[in-house]
Every structure is written in structure tokens, then in C-alpha cells.
Amino acid sequence: MLLIGLLAKESGISIGTIRFYEEKGILEATTRDDNNNRLFDEETLKWLTFVKYLRKTGMSIKDIQHYRKLIDAGEETIPERIKIIEHQKQKVLAEIADKQEQIAHLDHKLERYRQGHDNYV
């Protein structure tokens, strides 16, 4: 079991953000210790890490809350969860394609400079 500080360290997410996720119903402590400290298990760490990646894909807190509710609702929501994750994946793939295009333009510019061309194109 992990205290919130260790959960923050292991996940790379601040204690404040973890508390915010708890407040929003995205995350909850597994149990509490004798001193009433929140305790989190390894599954919670895995979920929190996944939430971090969902946020990096641009998923909103509201959408993550919805996704969490679907998980809590059970297996019958798997088809909807698949659609959500596929949508996020497509967003990331589009961003990657955009970044690859940017790299290609930068490479082109570098090559032009290396050839001695000092212009905008």
C-alpha cells in the first residue's frame, strides 16, 4: 500500500493533482491506515498512470470522469470505452503525423542551409 506522497513520486503526479482527481471522482483511496491516512494500491497507481497519459492526449477532466463512470458501471460499457480510447488514439496519431510533417520541413530547411542557400524556402 502506498501513502499519497509515495503515490505522487511513483506516478510523477503531484499530491495536489492526486487530491484534485479524488475530488473529481477520478481516483479514490483503497483504504485508510490507523492514522486515517489514505492508502493506495498498485492498481490505483496503474490507473493514475493511465489517467496521466489520457491527460497528455488532451482528454478533458470531464471526459475522464465519464470514462471512470463507465469503468465503474461494469463490463457492459466496454464497447463505449473502446470507442473513447480509439478516439484518443486517433488524436495522438494525428498529432504524430503533424509533428512528422514539422520535422520534414525542419530537415528540408537544414539541408538548404547546409547547401549554402540563405533564403526563406
Tab-separated table of C-alpha atoms in Angstrom:
chain	number	residue	atom	x	y	z
A	1	MET	CA	0.000	0.000	0.000
A	2	LEU	CA	1.176	3.495	-0.860
A	3	LEU	CA	0.720	6.732	1.021
A	4	ILE	CA	-0.163	9.724	-1.144
A	5	GLY	CA	3.426	11.017	-1.142
A	6	LEU	CA	4.796	7.760	-2.497
A	7	LEU	CA	1.931	7.528	-4.992
A	8	ALA	CA	2.860	11.004	-6.211
A	9	LYS	CA	6.522	10.050	-6.520
A	10	GLU	CA	5.833	6.741	-8.284
A	11	SER	CA	3.326	8.266	-10.724
A	12	GLY	CA	5.076	11.567	-11.358
A	13	ILE	CA	1.856	13.384	-10.454
A	14	SER	CA	1.753	15.991	-7.704
A	15	ILE	CA	-0.070	15.428	-4.437
A	16	GLY	CA	-2.299	18.391	-5.270
A	17	THR	CA	-3.305	16.839	-8.579
A	18	ILE	CA	-3.978	13.496	-6.901
A	19	ARG	CA	-6.241	15.237	-4.396
A	20	PHE	CA	-7.954	17.065	-7.256
A	21	TYR	CA	-8.580	13.738	-9.011
A	22	GLU	CA	-10.040	12.370	-5.786
A	23	GLU	CA	-12.302	15.407	-5.503
A	24	LYS	CA	-13.490	14.891	-9.077
A	25	GLY	CA	-14.202	11.178	-8.544
A	26	ILE	CA	-11.472	10.057	-10.934
A	27	LEU	CA	-9.404	8.436	-8.198
A	28	GLU	CA	-10.082	7.126	-4.741
A	29	ALA	CA	-8.031	5.715	-1.942
A	30	THR	CA	-8.198	1.971	-1.496
A	31	THR	CA	-8.404	2.231	2.273
A	32	ARG	CA	-7.069	4.218	5.233
A	33	ASP	CA	-4.473	3.353	7.827
A	34	ASP	CA	-4.754	3.618	11.623
A	35	ASN	CA	-3.841	7.308	11.406
A	36	ASN	CA	-6.588	7.896	8.825
A	37	ASN	CA	-4.049	8.432	6.028
A	38	ARG	CA	-5.233	7.469	2.582
A	39	LEU	CA	-3.656	4.308	1.236
A	40	PHE	CA	-3.447	3.418	-2.431
A	41	ASP	CA	-2.725	0.053	-4.017
A	42	GLU	CA	-0.771	-0.872	-7.143
A	43	GLU	CA	-3.945	-0.948	-9.249
A	44	THR	CA	-4.589	2.664	-8.268
A	45	LEU	CA	-1.037	3.542	-9.305
A	46	LYS	CA	-1.628	1.891	-12.693
A	47	TRP	CA	-4.936	3.745	-13.103
A	48	LEU	CA	-3.332	7.057	-12.127
A	49	THR	CA	-0.558	6.495	-14.657
A	50	PHE	CA	-3.190	5.814	-17.320
A	51	VAL	CA	-5.039	9.000	-16.334
A	52	LYS	CA	-1.767	10.899	-16.765
A	53	TYR	CA	-1.495	9.564	-20.321
A	54	LEU	CA	-5.139	10.335	-21.063
A	55	ARG	CA	-4.495	13.928	-19.979
A	56	LYS	CA	-1.423	14.065	-22.215
A	57	THR	CA	-3.623	13.018	-25.149
A	58	GLY	CA	-5.774	16.054	-24.431
A	59	MET	CA	-8.665	14.271	-22.757
A	60	SER	CA	-10.600	16.638	-20.503
A	61	ILE	CA	-11.285	16.052	-16.832
A	62	LYS	CA	-14.983	15.811	-17.669
A	63	ASP	CA	-14.312	13.081	-20.235
A	64	ILE	CA	-12.066	11.193	-17.813
A	65	GLN	CA	-14.828	11.405	-15.202
A	66	HIS	CA	-17.238	9.916	-17.736
A	67	TYR	CA	-14.741	7.205	-18.649
A	68	ARG	CA	-14.285	6.379	-14.951
A	69	LYS	CA	-18.046	6.089	-14.507
A	70	LEU	CA	-18.144	3.669	-17.423
A	71	ILE	CA	-15.459	1.534	-15.780
A	72	ASP	CA	-17.371	1.554	-12.513
A	73	ALA	CA	-20.574	0.581	-14.353
A	74	GLY	CA	-19.055	-2.712	-15.442
A	75	GLU	CA	-18.293	-4.859	-18.448
A	76	GLU	CA	-21.349	-3.841	-20.443
A	77	THR	CA	-19.677	-0.464	-21.032
A	78	ILE	CA	-16.592	-1.957	-22.696
A	79	PRO	CA	-17.776	-1.141	-26.263
A	80	GLU	CA	-18.191	2.528	-25.326
A	81	ARG	CA	-14.822	2.557	-23.571
A	82	ILE	CA	-13.221	1.079	-26.694
A	83	LYS	CA	-14.678	3.931	-28.779
A	84	ILE	CA	-13.323	6.505	-26.341
A	85	ILE	CA	-9.820	5.034	-26.336
A	86	GLU	CA	-9.835	4.604	-30.124
A	87	HIS	CA	-10.809	8.271	-30.470
A	88	GLN	CA	-7.938	9.352	-28.196
A	89	LYS	CA	-5.548	7.119	-30.124
A	90	GLN	CA	-6.599	8.747	-33.405
A	91	LYS	CA	-5.971	12.184	-31.902
A	92	VAL	CA	-2.455	11.127	-30.885
A	93	LEU	CA	-1.765	9.605	-34.306
A	94	ALA	CA	-2.869	12.856	-35.958
A	95	GLU	CA	-0.537	14.809	-33.663
A	96	ILE	CA	2.319	12.451	-34.541
A	97	ALA	CA	1.661	12.930	-38.258
A	98	ASP	CA	1.660	16.692	-37.744
A	99	LYS	CA	4.960	16.505	-35.829
A	100	GLN	CA	6.475	14.331	-38.572
A	101	GLU	CA	5.493	16.956	-41.126
A	102	GLN	CA	7.104	19.648	-38.984
A	103	ILE	CA	10.303	17.585	-38.749
A	104	ALA	CA	10.330	17.122	-42.519
A	105	HIS	CA	10.128	20.899	-43.010
A	106	LEU	CA	12.904	21.485	-40.489
A	107	ASP	CA	15.069	18.848	-42.167
A	108	HIS	CA	14.439	20.498	-45.517
A	109	LYS	CA	15.465	23.888	-44.132
A	110	LEU	CA	18.618	22.412	-42.557
A	111	GLU	CA	19.563	20.761	-45.832
A	112	ARG	CA	19.059	24.032	-47.727
A	113	TYR	CA	21.300	25.860	-45.247
A	114	ARG	CA	23.947	23.150	-45.471
A	115	GLN	CA	23.897	23.549	-49.260
A	116	GLY	CA	24.576	27.248	-48.814
A	117	HIS	CA	21.097	28.558	-49.598
A	118	ASP	CA	20.166	31.532	-47.440
A	119	ASN	CA	16.520	32.119	-48.297
A	120	TYR	CA	13.081	31.586	-46.804
A	121	VAL	CA	12.202	28.478	-48.806
